[in-house]
Amino acid sequence: FNFSVKCFEDGESFLKEFNLVKPGLVLLDLMLPGIQGNDILKLIRSDPTNDNIPIIILSAKSMIDDKVNGLNNGADDYIGKPFNIRELISRVNVHYRKYLANQFIIKIGDFTLDRKNESLFKFNKRIELTKNEFKILEYLFKKRGSIVSRDELYKEIWGNDDGITSRTVDMHIKSIRSKIGDEHKSIIVSIYGSGYKIE
Protein backbone atom coordinates (compact mmCIF):
# COMPACT_ATOMS: atom_id res chain seq x y z
CA PHE A 1 0.00 0.00 0.00
CA ASN A 2 1.07 3.59 -0.62
CA PHE A 3 0.18 5.42 2.58
CA SER A 4 -0.07 9.13 3.14
CA VAL A 5 1.26 9.64 6.68
CA LYS A 6 0.51 12.56 8.99
CA CYS A 7 2.28 13.02 12.34
CA PHE A 8 1.21 14.97 15.41
CA GLU A 9 3.21 16.31 18.36
CA ASP A 10 0.42 15.80 20.89
CA GLY A 11 -2.97 14.18 21.33
CA GLU A 12 -4.95 17.42 21.21
CA SER A 13 -3.77 18.33 17.70
CA PHE A 14 -4.42 14.76 16.55
CA LEU A 15 -7.99 14.77 17.88
CA LYS A 16 -8.69 18.12 16.23
CA GLU A 17 -7.60 16.72 12.87
CA PHE A 18 -9.32 13.36 13.51
CA ASN A 19 -12.66 15.11 13.95
CA LEU A 20 -12.24 16.74 10.54
CA VAL A 21 -10.77 13.86 8.52
CA LYS A 22 -11.04 10.22 9.57
CA PRO A 23 -7.86 8.22 8.81
CA GLY A 24 -7.67 4.70 7.46
CA LEU A 25 -5.44 3.60 10.36
CA VAL A 26 -4.00 5.08 13.56
CA LEU A 27 -0.55 4.44 15.07
CA LEU A 28 -0.88 5.56 18.67
CA ASP A 29 1.76 6.12 21.33
CA LEU A 30 0.55 5.92 24.94
CA MET A 31 2.91 8.41 26.58
CA LEU A 32 2.17 11.80 25.03
CA PRO A 33 2.33 15.42 26.18
CA GLY A 34 -1.11 16.52 27.36
CA ILE A 35 -3.89 13.99 26.85
CA GLN A 36 -2.58 10.43 27.10
CA GLY A 37 -2.80 7.69 24.51
CA ASN A 38 -5.25 5.52 26.45
CA ASP A 39 -7.62 8.48 26.79
CA ILE A 40 -7.42 9.12 23.05
CA LEU A 41 -8.14 5.46 22.43
CA LYS A 42 -11.24 5.56 24.65
CA LEU A 43 -12.49 8.75 22.98
CA ILE A 44 -12.17 7.23 19.51
CA ARG A 45 -13.89 4.00 20.51
CA SER A 46 -16.70 5.84 22.35
CA ASP A 47 -18.13 6.73 18.91
CA PRO A 48 -19.48 3.60 17.13
CA THR A 49 -18.87 5.21 13.73
CA ASN A 50 -15.12 4.80 14.39
CA ASP A 51 -15.33 1.05 15.04
CA ASN A 52 -13.81 0.11 11.67
CA ILE A 53 -10.72 2.31 12.02
CA PRO A 54 -7.72 0.10 12.99
CA ILE A 55 -5.67 1.38 15.93
CA ILE A 56 -2.18 0.00 16.58
CA ILE A 57 -0.48 1.01 19.81
CA LEU A 58 3.29 1.59 19.70
CA SER A 59 4.63 1.93 23.22
CA ALA A 60 7.65 1.46 25.46
CA LYS A 61 5.17 0.26 28.09
CA SER A 62 5.46 -3.43 27.30
CA MET A 63 4.24 -5.12 30.49
CA ILE A 64 1.47 -7.65 29.92
CA ASP A 65 -1.01 -5.48 31.89
CA ASP A 66 -0.28 -2.54 29.58
CA LYS A 67 -0.95 -4.67 26.52
CA VAL A 68 -4.14 -6.17 27.97
CA ASN A 69 -5.47 -2.74 28.94
CA GLY A 70 -4.72 -1.32 25.51
CA LEU A 71 -6.46 -4.18 23.72
CA ASN A 72 -9.41 -4.10 26.14
CA ASN A 73 -9.81 -0.36 25.52
CA GLY A 74 -10.24 -0.98 21.80
CA ALA A 75 -6.81 -1.23 20.19
CA ASP A 76 -6.51 -3.76 17.37
CA ASP A 77 -2.84 -4.48 17.99
CA TYR A 78 -0.06 -3.61 20.43
CA ILE A 79 3.62 -3.41 19.50
CA GLY A 80 6.25 -2.82 22.19
CA LYS A 81 9.26 -0.60 21.62
CA PRO A 82 11.83 -1.19 20.29
CA PHE A 83 10.26 -2.88 17.29
CA ASN A 84 11.39 -4.14 13.91
CA ILE A 85 10.21 -1.83 11.14
CA ARG A 86 9.47 -4.77 8.82
CA GLU A 87 7.18 -6.29 11.43
CA LEU A 88 5.43 -2.93 11.89
CA ILE A 89 4.85 -2.57 8.13
CA SER A 90 3.50 -6.12 7.92
CA ARG A 91 1.05 -5.53 10.77
CA VAL A 92 -0.06 -2.22 9.29
CA ASN A 93 -0.73 -3.92 5.96
CA VAL A 94 -2.74 -6.72 7.62
CA HIS A 95 -4.98 -4.33 9.54
CA TYR A 96 -5.39 -1.98 6.59
CA ARG A 97 -6.54 -4.84 4.35
CA LYS A 98 -9.20 -5.69 6.94
CA TYR A 99 -10.18 -2.02 7.11
CA LEU A 100 -10.67 -1.85 3.34
CA ALA A 101 -12.81 -4.99 3.41
CA ASN A 102 -14.88 -3.65 6.33
CA GLN A 103 -15.56 -0.37 4.56
CA PHE A 104 -18.44 -2.12 2.84
CA ILE A 105 -19.77 -3.84 5.97
CA ILE A 106 -21.82 -2.23 8.76
CA LYS A 107 -22.84 -4.41 11.71
CA ILE A 108 -25.47 -3.31 14.22
CA GLY A 109 -26.90 -5.83 16.66
CA ASP A 110 -28.15 -8.90 14.80
CA PHE A 111 -27.88 -7.16 11.42
CA THR A 112 -25.09 -7.04 8.84
CA LEU A 113 -25.42 -4.56 6.00
CA ASP A 114 -23.24 -5.29 2.95
CA ARG A 115 -22.98 -2.00 1.06
CA LYS A 116 -20.99 -3.46 -1.83
CA ASN A 117 -23.61 -6.08 -2.70
CA GLU A 118 -26.59 -4.05 -1.40
CA SER A 119 -27.61 -6.89 0.91
CA LEU A 120 -28.97 -7.05 4.44
CA PHE A 121 -28.61 -10.09 6.69
CA LYS A 122 -30.17 -10.90 10.05
CA PHE A 123 -27.78 -13.44 11.48
CA ASN A 124 -27.08 -15.46 8.29
CA LYS A 125 -30.49 -14.99 6.69
CA ARG A 126 -30.79 -12.51 3.85
CA ILE A 127 -33.64 -10.01 4.01
CA GLU A 128 -35.02 -8.89 0.67
CA LEU A 129 -35.31 -5.11 0.35
CA THR A 130 -36.16 -2.86 -2.56
CA LYS A 131 -33.40 -0.55 -3.81
CA ASN A 132 -34.83 2.49 -2.02
CA GLU A 133 -35.48 0.53 1.18
CA PHE A 134 -31.85 -0.53 1.18
CA LYS A 135 -30.69 3.06 0.61
CA ILE A 136 -32.82 4.31 3.51
CA LEU A 137 -31.52 1.64 5.87
CA GLU A 138 -27.94 2.17 4.72
CA TYR A 139 -28.23 5.90 5.43
CA LEU A 140 -29.71 5.27 8.88
CA PHE A 141 -26.96 2.73 9.63
CA LYS A 142 -24.27 5.23 8.62
CA LYS A 143 -25.92 7.87 10.82
CA ARG A 144 -26.25 5.51 13.77
CA GLY A 145 -26.97 7.38 16.99
CA SER A 146 -28.07 10.55 15.17
CA ILE A 147 -31.61 11.69 14.42
CA VAL A 148 -32.34 11.73 10.68
CA SER A 149 -35.27 13.88 9.61
CA ARG A 150 -37.77 12.81 6.97
CA ASP A 151 -36.67 15.78 4.87
CA GLU A 152 -33.02 14.66 5.05
CA LEU A 153 -33.99 11.10 4.10
CA TYR A 154 -36.01 11.91 1.03
CA LYS A 155 -33.46 14.43 -0.22
CA GLU A 156 -30.72 11.80 0.23
CA ILE A 157 -32.70 9.03 -1.50
CA TRP A 158 -34.85 10.86 -4.06
CA GLY A 159 -33.02 14.15 -4.52
CA ASN A 160 -35.29 17.05 -5.43
CA ASP A 161 -38.21 14.97 -6.68
CA ASP A 162 -41.24 17.15 -5.88
CA GLY A 163 -43.50 14.11 -6.00
CA ILE A 164 -41.92 12.64 -2.87
CA THR A 165 -43.42 13.55 0.49
CA SER A 166 -42.73 12.67 4.10
CA ARG A 167 -45.61 10.20 3.78
CA THR A 168 -43.59 8.30 1.15
CA VAL A 169 -40.67 8.07 3.56
CA ASP A 170 -42.96 6.83 6.35
CA MET A 171 -44.39 4.11 4.10
CA HIS A 172 -40.89 2.90 3.22
CA ILE A 173 -39.91 2.85 6.90
CA LYS A 174 -43.06 0.86 7.68
CA SER A 175 -42.17 -1.69 4.99
CA ILE A 176 -38.57 -1.98 6.24
CA ARG A 177 -39.77 -2.54 9.81
CA SER A 178 -42.08 -5.30 8.65
CA LYS A 179 -39.30 -7.06 6.76
CA ILE A 180 -36.69 -6.87 9.54
CA GLY A 181 -39.10 -7.77 12.35
CA ASP A 182 -39.20 -4.36 13.98
CA GLU A 183 -42.92 -4.15 14.72
CA HIS A 184 -42.18 -2.66 18.16
CA LYS A 185 -40.03 0.09 16.62
CA SER A 186 -37.08 -0.75 18.83
CA ILE A 187 -34.52 -0.89 15.99
CA ILE A 188 -35.62 2.07 13.88
CA VAL A 189 -36.75 4.44 16.62
CA SER A 190 -39.30 7.15 15.79
CA ILE A 191 -38.39 10.53 17.29
CA TYR A 192 -41.62 12.52 17.56
CA GLY A 193 -41.55 15.62 15.39
CA SER A 194 -37.97 14.99 14.26
CA GLY A 195 -37.53 11.76 12.29
CA TYR A 196 -35.84 8.43 12.86
CA LYS A 197 -32.79 7.06 14.61
CA ILE A 198 -30.95 3.77 14.94
CA GLU A 199 -29.27 3.36 18.33
C-alpha atoms as an extended CHARMM CRD file, in Angstrom:
* protein
*
       199  EXT
         1         1  PHE       CA              0.0000000000        0.0000000000        0.0000000000  PROA      1               0.0000000000
         2         2  ASN       CA              1.0740000000        3.5870000000       -0.6250000000  PROA      2               0.0000000000
         3         3  PHE       CA              0.1780000000        5.4200000000        2.5790000000  PROA      3               0.0000000000
         4         4  SER       CA             -0.0730000000        9.1350000000        3.1410000000  PROA      4               0.0000000000
         5         5  VAL       CA              1.2610000000        9.6400000000        6.6840000000  PROA      5               0.0000000000
         6         6  LYS       CA              0.5090000000       12.5650000000        8.9860000000  PROA      6               0.0000000000
         7         7  CYS       CA              2.2780000000       13.0200000000       12.3380000000  PROA      7               0.0000000000
         8         8  PHE       CA              1.2100000000       14.9730000000       15.4100000000  PROA      8               0.0000000000
         9         9  GLU       CA              3.2060000000       16.3140000000       18.3580000000  PROA      9               0.0000000000
        10        10  ASP       CA              0.4190000000       15.8030000000       20.8870000000  PROA      10              0.0000000000
        11        11  GLY       CA             -2.9750000000       14.1850000000       21.3310000000  PROA      11              0.0000000000
        12        12  GLU       CA             -4.9450000000       17.4190000000       21.2080000000  PROA      12              0.0000000000
        13        13  SER       CA             -3.7670000000       18.3320000000       17.7020000000  PROA      13              0.0000000000
        14        14  PHE       CA             -4.4160000000       14.7570000000       16.5540000000  PROA      14              0.0000000000
        15        15  LEU       CA             -7.9930000000       14.7700000000       17.8830000000  PROA      15              0.0000000000
        16        16  LYS       CA             -8.6910000000       18.1240000000       16.2290000000  PROA      16              0.0000000000
        17        17  GLU       CA             -7.6030000000       16.7200000000       12.8660000000  PROA      17              0.0000000000
        18        18  PHE       CA             -9.3160000000       13.3630000000       13.5140000000  PROA      18              0.0000000000
        19        19  ASN       CA            -12.6630000000       15.1070000000       13.9500000000  PROA      19              0.0000000000
        20        20  LEU       CA            -12.2400000000       16.7390000000       10.5440000000  PROA      20              0.0000000000
        21        21  VAL       CA            -10.7730000000       13.8620000000        8.5160000000  PROA      21              0.0000000000
        22        22  LYS       CA            -11.0440000000       10.2170000000        9.5700000000  PROA      22              0.0000000000
        23        23  PRO       CA             -7.8590000000        8.2220000000        8.8080000000  PROA      23              0.0000000000
        24        24  GLY       CA             -7.6660000000        4.6960000000        7.4590000000  PROA      24              0.0000000000
        25        25  LEU       CA             -5.4360000000        3.5970000000       10.3610000000  PROA      25              0.0000000000
        26        26  VAL       CA             -4.0020000000        5.0840000000       13.5630000000  PROA      26              0.0000000000
        27        27  LEU       CA             -0.5450000000        4.4360000000       15.0700000000  PROA      27              0.0000000000
        28        28  LEU       CA             -0.8800000000        5.5590000000       18.6730000000  PROA      28              0.0000000000
        29        29  ASP       CA              1.7590000000        6.1160000000       21.3330000000  PROA      29              0.0000000000
        30        30  LEU       CA              0.5480000000        5.9220000000       24.9400000000  PROA      30              0.0000000000
        31        31  MET       CA              2.9060000000        8.4120000000       26.5780000000  PROA      31              0.0000000000
        32        32  LEU       CA              2.1720000000       11.8010000000       25.0280000000  PROA      32              0.0000000000
        33        33  PRO       CA              2.3310000000       15.4170000000       26.1790000000  PROA      33              0.0000000000
        34        34  GLY       CA             -1.1060000000       16.5150000000       27.3570000000  PROA      34              0.0000000000
        35        35  ILE       CA             -3.8900000000       13.9940000000       26.8450000000  PROA      35              0.0000000000
        36        36  GLN       CA             -2.5800000000       10.4300000000       27.1020000000  PROA      36              0.0000000000
        37        37  GLY       CA             -2.8040000000        7.6880000000       24.5100000000  PROA      37              0.0000000000
        38        38  ASN       CA             -5.2500000000        5.5190000000       26.4490000000  PROA      38              0.0000000000
        39        39  ASP       CA             -7.6240000000        8.4820000000       26.7940000000  PROA      39              0.0000000000
        40        40  ILE       CA             -7.4210000000        9.1240000000       23.0480000000  PROA      40              0.0000000000
        41        41  LEU       CA             -8.1400000000        5.4560000000       22.4290000000  PROA      41              0.0000000000
        42        42  LYS       CA            -11.2400000000        5.5640000000       24.6550000000  PROA      42              0.0000000000
        43        43  LEU       CA            -12.4890000000        8.7490000000       22.9750000000  PROA      43              0.0000000000
        44        44  ILE       CA            -12.1710000000        7.2290000000       19.5140000000  PROA      44              0.0000000000
        45        45  ARG       CA            -13.8930000000        3.9990000000       20.5130000000  PROA      45              0.0000000000
        46        46  SER       CA            -16.7010000000        5.8390000000       22.3500000000  PROA      46              0.0000000000
        47        47  ASP       CA            -18.1330000000        6.7290000000       18.9130000000  PROA      47              0.0000000000
        48        48  PRO       CA            -19.4760000000        3.5980000000       17.1320000000  PROA      48              0.0000000000
        49        49  THR       CA            -18.8670000000        5.2080000000       13.7260000000  PROA      49              0.0000000000
        50        50  ASN       CA            -15.1200000000        4.7980000000       14.3890000000  PROA      50              0.0000000000
        51        51  ASP       CA            -15.3290000000        1.0510000000       15.0370000000  PROA      51              0.0000000000
        52        52  ASN       CA            -13.8130000000        0.1130000000       11.6690000000  PROA      52              0.0000000000
        53        53  ILE       CA            -10.7160000000        2.3110000000       12.0180000000  PROA      53              0.0000000000
        54        54  PRO       CA             -7.7250000000        0.1040000000       12.9900000000  PROA      54              0.0000000000
        55        55  ILE       CA             -5.6660000000        1.3800000000       15.9310000000  PROA      55              0.0000000000
        56        56  ILE       CA             -2.1830000000       -0.0030000000       16.5760000000  PROA      56              0.0000000000
        57        57  ILE       CA             -0.4780000000        1.0050000000       19.8120000000  PROA      57              0.0000000000
        58        58  LEU       CA              3.2880000000        1.5890000000       19.7040000000  PROA      58              0.0000000000
        59        59  SER       CA              4.6260000000        1.9290000000       23.2240000000  PROA      59              0.0000000000
        60        60  ALA       CA              7.6510000000        1.4570000000       25.4580000000  PROA      60              0.0000000000
        61        61  LYS       CA              5.1730000000        0.2560000000       28.0860000000  PROA      61              0.0000000000
        62        62  SER       CA              5.4570000000       -3.4300000000       27.3040000000  PROA      62              0.0000000000
        63        63  MET       CA              4.2360000000       -5.1200000000       30.4860000000  PROA      63              0.0000000000
        64        64  ILE       CA              1.4680000000       -7.6460000000       29.9250000000  PROA      64              0.0000000000
        65        65  ASP       CA             -1.0070000000       -5.4830000000       31.8880000000  PROA      65              0.0000000000
        66        66  ASP       CA             -0.2800000000       -2.5410000000       29.5830000000  PROA      66              0.0000000000
        67        67  LYS       CA             -0.9520000000       -4.6750000000       26.5200000000  PROA      67              0.0000000000
        68        68  VAL       CA             -4.1360000000       -6.1730000000       27.9710000000  PROA      68              0.0000000000
        69        69  ASN       CA             -5.4730000000       -2.7360000000       28.9440000000  PROA      69              0.0000000000
        70        70  GLY       CA             -4.7210000000       -1.3210000000       25.5070000000  PROA      70              0.0000000000
        71        71  LEU       CA             -6.4580000000       -4.1790000000       23.7170000000  PROA      71              0.0000000000
        72        72  ASN       CA             -9.4050000000       -4.0980000000       26.1360000000  PROA      72              0.0000000000
        73        73  ASN       CA             -9.8120000000       -0.3610000000       25.5190000000  PROA      73              0.0000000000
        74        74  GLY       CA            -10.2400000000       -0.9850000000       21.8050000000  PROA      74              0.0000000000
        75        75  ALA       CA             -6.8090000000       -1.2340000000       20.1880000000  PROA      75              0.0000000000
        76        76  ASP       CA             -6.5120000000       -3.7560000000       17.3660000000  PROA      76              0.0000000000
        77        77  ASP       CA             -2.8390000000       -4.4770000000       17.9910000000  PROA      77              0.0000000000
        78        78  TYR       CA             -0.0560000000       -3.6120000000       20.4320000000  PROA      78              0.0000000000
        79        79  ILE       CA              3.6180000000       -3.4110000000       19.4990000000  PROA      79              0.0000000000
        80        80  GLY       CA              6.2460000000       -2.8210000000       22.1860000000  PROA      80              0.0000000000
        81        81  LYS       CA              9.2630000000       -0.5980000000       21.6180000000  PROA      81              0.0000000000
        82        82  PRO       CA             11.8260000000       -1.1940000000       20.2930000000  PROA      82              0.0000000000
        83        83  PHE       CA             10.2570000000       -2.8830000000       17.2930000000  PROA      83              0.0000000000
        84        84  ASN       CA             11.3850000000       -4.1440000000       13.9100000000  PROA      84              0.0000000000
        85        85  ILE       CA             10.2110000000       -1.8330000000       11.1420000000  PROA      85              0.0000000000
        86        86  ARG       CA              9.4710000000       -4.7660000000        8.8210000000  PROA      86              0.0000000000
        87        87  GLU       CA              7.1790000000       -6.2940000000       11.4260000000  PROA      87              0.0000000000
        88        88  LEU       CA              5.4250000000       -2.9330000000       11.8860000000  PROA      88              0.0000000000
        89        89  ILE       CA              4.8450000000       -2.5700000000        8.1320000000  PROA      89              0.0000000000
        90        90  SER       CA              3.5000000000       -6.1210000000        7.9190000000  PROA      90              0.0000000000
        91        91  ARG       CA              1.0540000000       -5.5340000000       10.7680000000  PROA      91              0.0000000000
        92        92  VAL       CA             -0.0630000000       -2.2210000000        9.2940000000  PROA      92              0.0000000000
        93        93  ASN       CA             -0.7310000000       -3.9230000000        5.9590000000  PROA      93              0.0000000000
        94        94  VAL       CA             -2.7360000000       -6.7220000000        7.6200000000  PROA      94              0.0000000000
        95        95  HSD       CA             -4.9780000000       -4.3280000000        9.5450000000  PROA      95              0.0000000000
        96        96  TYR       CA             -5.3930000000       -1.9830000000        6.5930000000  PROA      96              0.0000000000
        97        97  ARG       CA             -6.5420000000       -4.8400000000        4.3500000000  PROA      97              0.0000000000
        98        98  LYS       CA             -9.1960000000       -5.6870000000        6.9440000000  PROA      98              0.0000000000
        99        99  TYR       CA            -10.1790000000       -2.0190000000        7.1060000000  PROA      99              0.0000000000
       100       100  LEU       CA            -10.6710000000       -1.8470000000        3.3380000000  PROA      100             0.0000000000
       101       101  ALA       CA            -12.8120000000       -4.9870000000        3.4150000000  PROA      101             0.0000000000
       102       102  ASN       CA            -14.8800000000       -3.6540000000        6.3250000000  PROA      102             0.0000000000
       103       103  GLN       CA            -15.5610000000       -0.3720000000        4.5550000000  PROA      103             0.0000000000
       104       104  PHE       CA            -18.4420000000       -2.1190000000        2.8410000000  PROA      104             0.0000000000
       105       105  ILE       CA            -19.7730000000       -3.8430000000        5.9730000000  PROA      105             0.0000000000
       106       106  ILE       CA            -21.8210000000       -2.2350000000        8.7560000000  PROA      106             0.0000000000
       107       107  LYS       CA            -22.8440000000       -4.4070000000       11.7090000000  PROA      107             0.0000000000
       108       108  ILE       CA            -25.4670000000       -3.3070000000       14.2170000000  PROA      108             0.0000000000
       109       109  GLY       CA            -26.8980000000       -5.8300000000       16.6610000000  PROA      109             0.0000000000
       110       110  ASP       CA            -28.1470000000       -8.9050000000       14.8020000000  PROA      110             0.0000000000
       111       111  PHE       CA            -27.8790000000       -7.1590000000       11.4210000000  PROA      111             0.0000000000
       112       112  THR       CA            -25.0910000000       -7.0350000000        8.8420000000  PROA      112             0.0000000000
       113       113  LEU       CA            -25.4160000000       -4.5620000000        5.9960000000  PROA      113             0.0000000000
       114       114  ASP       CA            -23.2370000000       -5.2860000000        2.9450000000  PROA      114             0.0000000000
       115       115  ARG       CA            -22.9790000000       -2.0040000000        1.0590000000  PROA      115             0.0000000000
       116       116  LYS       CA            -20.9930000000       -3.4570000000       -1.8290000000  PROA      116             0.0000000000
       117       117  ASN       CA            -23.6140000000       -6.0760000000       -2.6990000000  PROA      117             0.0000000000
       118       118  GLU       CA            -26.5920000000       -4.0540000000       -1.4000000000  PROA      118             0.0000000000
       119       119  SER       CA            -27.6140000000       -6.8930000000        0.9060000000  PROA      119             0.0000000000
       120       120  LEU       CA            -28.9670000000       -7.0470000000        4.4420000000  PROA      120             0.0000000000
       121       121  PHE       CA            -28.6140000000      -10.0890000000        6.6940000000  PROA      121             0.0000000000
       122       122  LYS       CA            -30.1730000000      -10.8950000000       10.0470000000  PROA      122             0.0000000000
       123       123  PHE       CA            -27.7770000000      -13.4390000000       11.4800000000  PROA      123             0.0000000000
       124       124  ASN       CA            -27.0790000000      -15.4560000000        8.2860000000  PROA      124             0.0000000000
       125       125  LYS       CA            -30.4930000000      -14.9910000000        6.6880000000  PROA      125             0.0000000000
       126       126  ARG       CA            -30.7880000000      -12.5110000000        3.8530000000  PROA      126             0.0000000000
       127       127  ILE       CA            -33.6440000000      -10.0130000000        4.0140000000  PROA      127             0.0000000000
       128       128  GLU       CA            -35.0200000000       -8.8890000000        0.6670000000  PROA      128             0.0000000000
       129       129  LEU       CA            -35.3110000000       -5.1130000000        0.3530000000  PROA      129             0.0000000000
       130       130  THR       CA            -36.1590000000       -2.8560000000       -2.5630000000  PROA      130             0.0000000000
       131       131  LYS       CA            -33.4010000000       -0.5510000000       -3.8050000000  PROA      131             0.0000000000
       132       132  ASN       CA            -34.8320000000        2.4870000000       -2.0180000000  PROA      132             0.0000000000
       133       133  GLU       CA            -35.4840000000        0.5340000000        1.1760000000  PROA      133             0.0000000000
       134       134  PHE       CA            -31.8510000000       -0.5310000000        1.1830000000  PROA      134             0.0000000000
       135       135  LYS       CA            -30.6920000000        3.0650000000        0.6090000000  PROA      135             0.0000000000
       136       136  ILE       CA            -32.8160000000        4.3120000000        3.5080000000  PROA      136             0.0000000000
       137       137  LEU       CA            -31.5230000000        1.6390000000        5.8680000000  PROA      137             0.0000000000
       138       138  GLU       CA            -27.9370000000        2.1730000000        4.7180000000  PROA      138             0.0000000000
       139       139  TYR       CA            -28.2280000000        5.9020000000        5.4330000000  PROA      139             0.0000000000
       140       140  LEU       CA            -29.7110000000        5.2720000000        8.8810000000  PROA      140             0.0000000000
       141       141  PHE       CA            -26.9620000000        2.7330000000        9.6290000000  PROA      141             0.0000000000
       142       142  LYS       CA            -24.2700000000        5.2330000000        8.6210000000  PROA      142             0.0000000000
       143       143  LYS       CA            -25.9180000000        7.8710000000       10.8170000000  PROA      143             0.0000000000
       144       144  ARG       CA            -26.2470000000        5.5130000000       13.7720000000  PROA      144             0.0000000000
       145       145  GLY       CA            -26.9700000000        7.3800000000       16.9910000000  PROA      145             0.0000000000
       146       146  SER       CA            -28.0740000000       10.5500000000       15.1680000000  PROA      146             0.0000000000
       147       147  ILE       CA            -31.6140000000       11.6900000000       14.4190000000  PROA      147             0.0000000000
       148       148  VAL       CA            -32.3370000000       11.7250000000       10.6760000000  PROA      148             0.0000000000
       149       149  SER       CA            -35.2710000000       13.8780000000        9.6100000000  PROA      149             0.0000000000
       150       150  ARG       CA            -37.7660000000       12.8110000000        6.9700000000  PROA      150             0.0000000000
       151       151  ASP       CA            -36.6700000000       15.7800000000        4.8700000000  PROA      151             0.0000000000
       152       152  GLU       CA            -33.0230000000       14.6560000000        5.0520000000  PROA      152             0.0000000000
       153       153  LEU       CA            -33.9850000000       11.1020000000        4.0950000000  PROA      153             0.0000000000
       154       154  TYR       CA            -36.0150000000       11.9110000000        1.0300000000  PROA      154             0.0000000000
       155       155  LYS       CA            -33.4590000000       14.4290000000       -0.2170000000  PROA      155             0.0000000000
       156       156  GLU       CA            -30.7220000000       11.8000000000        0.2280000000  PROA      156             0.0000000000
       157       157  ILE       CA            -32.7030000000        9.0260000000       -1.4950000000  PROA      157             0.0000000000
       158       158  TRP       CA            -34.8500000000       10.8560000000       -4.0580000000  PROA      158             0.0000000000
       159       159  GLY       CA            -33.0230000000       14.1470000000       -4.5170000000  PROA      159             0.0000000000
       160       160  ASN       CA            -35.2890000000       17.0520000000       -5.4340000000  PROA      160             0.0000000000
       161       161  ASP       CA            -38.2060000000       14.9680000000       -6.6800000000  PROA      161             0.0000000000
       162       162  ASP       CA            -41.2400000000       17.1510000000       -5.8790000000  PROA      162             0.0000000000
       163       163  GLY       CA            -43.5040000000       14.1050000000       -5.9990000000  PROA      163             0.0000000000
       164       164  ILE       CA            -41.9200000000       12.6390000000       -2.8750000000  PROA      164             0.0000000000
       165       165  THR       CA            -43.4200000000       13.5530000000        0.4940000000  PROA      165             0.0000000000
       166       166  SER       CA            -42.7320000000       12.6730000000        4.0990000000  PROA      166             0.0000000000
       167       167  ARG       CA            -45.6080000000       10.2010000000        3.7800000000  PROA      167             0.0000000000
       168       168  THR       CA            -43.5910000000        8.2970000000        1.1510000000  PROA      168             0.0000000000
       169       169  VAL       CA            -40.6680000000        8.0680000000        3.5590000000  PROA      169             0.0000000000
       170       170  ASP       CA            -42.9590000000        6.8280000000        6.3470000000  PROA      170             0.0000000000
       171       171  MET       CA            -44.3860000000        4.1080000000        4.1030000000  PROA      171             0.0000000000
       172       172  HSD       CA            -40.8940000000        2.8970000000        3.2180000000  PROA      172             0.0000000000
       173       173  ILE       CA            -39.9150000000        2.8460000000        6.9040000000  PROA      173             0.0000000000
       174       174  LYS       CA            -43.0640000000        0.8570000000        7.6820000000  PROA      174             0.0000000000
       175       175  SER       CA            -42.1720000000       -1.6890000000        4.9860000000  PROA      175             0.0000000000
       176       176  ILE       CA            -38.5710000000       -1.9770000000        6.2420000000  PROA      176             0.0000000000
       177       177  ARG       CA            -39.7710000000       -2.5360000000        9.8060000000  PROA      177             0.0000000000
       178       178  SER       CA            -42.0810000000       -5.2990000000        8.6510000000  PROA      178             0.0000000000
       179       179  LYS       CA            -39.2960000000       -7.0580000000        6.7600000000  PROA      179             0.0000000000
       180       180  ILE       CA            -36.6910000000       -6.8680000000        9.5400000000  PROA      180             0.0000000000
       181       181  GLY       CA            -39.0990000000       -7.7710000000       12.3520000000  PROA      181             0.0000000000
       182       182  ASP       CA            -39.1960000000       -4.3560000000       13.9820000000  PROA      182             0.0000000000
       183       183  GLU       CA            -42.9160000000       -4.1480000000       14.7200000000  PROA      183             0.0000000000
       184       184  HSD       CA            -42.1790000000       -2.6640000000       18.1600000000  PROA      184             0.0000000000
       185       185  LYS       CA            -40.0290000000        0.0900000000       16.6240000000  PROA      185             0.0000000000
       186       186  SER       CA            -37.0760000000       -0.7480000000       18.8260000000  PROA      186             0.0000000000
       187       187  ILE       CA            -34.5160000000       -0.8920000000       15.9940000000  PROA      187             0.0000000000
       188       188  ILE       CA            -35.6180000000        2.0680000000       13.8830000000  PROA      188             0.0000000000
       189       189  VAL       CA            -36.7540000000        4.4410000000       16.6160000000  PROA      189             0.0000000000
       190       190  SER       CA            -39.2950000000        7.1540000000       15.7930000000  PROA      190             0.0000000000
       191       191  ILE       CA            -38.3940000000       10.5340000000       17.2870000000  PROA      191             0.0000000000
       192       192  TYR       CA            -41.6190000000       12.5250000000       17.5570000000  PROA      192             0.0000000000
       193       193  GLY       CA            -41.5470000000       15.6180000000       15.3910000000  PROA      193             0.0000000000
       194       194  SER       CA            -37.9700000000       14.9900000000       14.2630000000  PROA      194             0.0000000000
       195       195  GLY       CA            -37.5330000000       11.7620000000       12.2880000000  PROA      195             0.0000000000
       196       196  TYR       CA            -35.8350000000        8.4250000000       12.8630000000  PROA      196             0.0000000000
       197       197  LYS       CA            -32.7910000000        7.0580000000       14.6070000000  PROA      197             0.0000000000
       198       198  ILE       CA            -30.9470000000        3.7650000000       14.9370000000  PROA      198             0.0000000000
       199       199  GLU       CA            -29.2730000000        3.3560000000       18.3280000000  PROA      199             0.0000000000
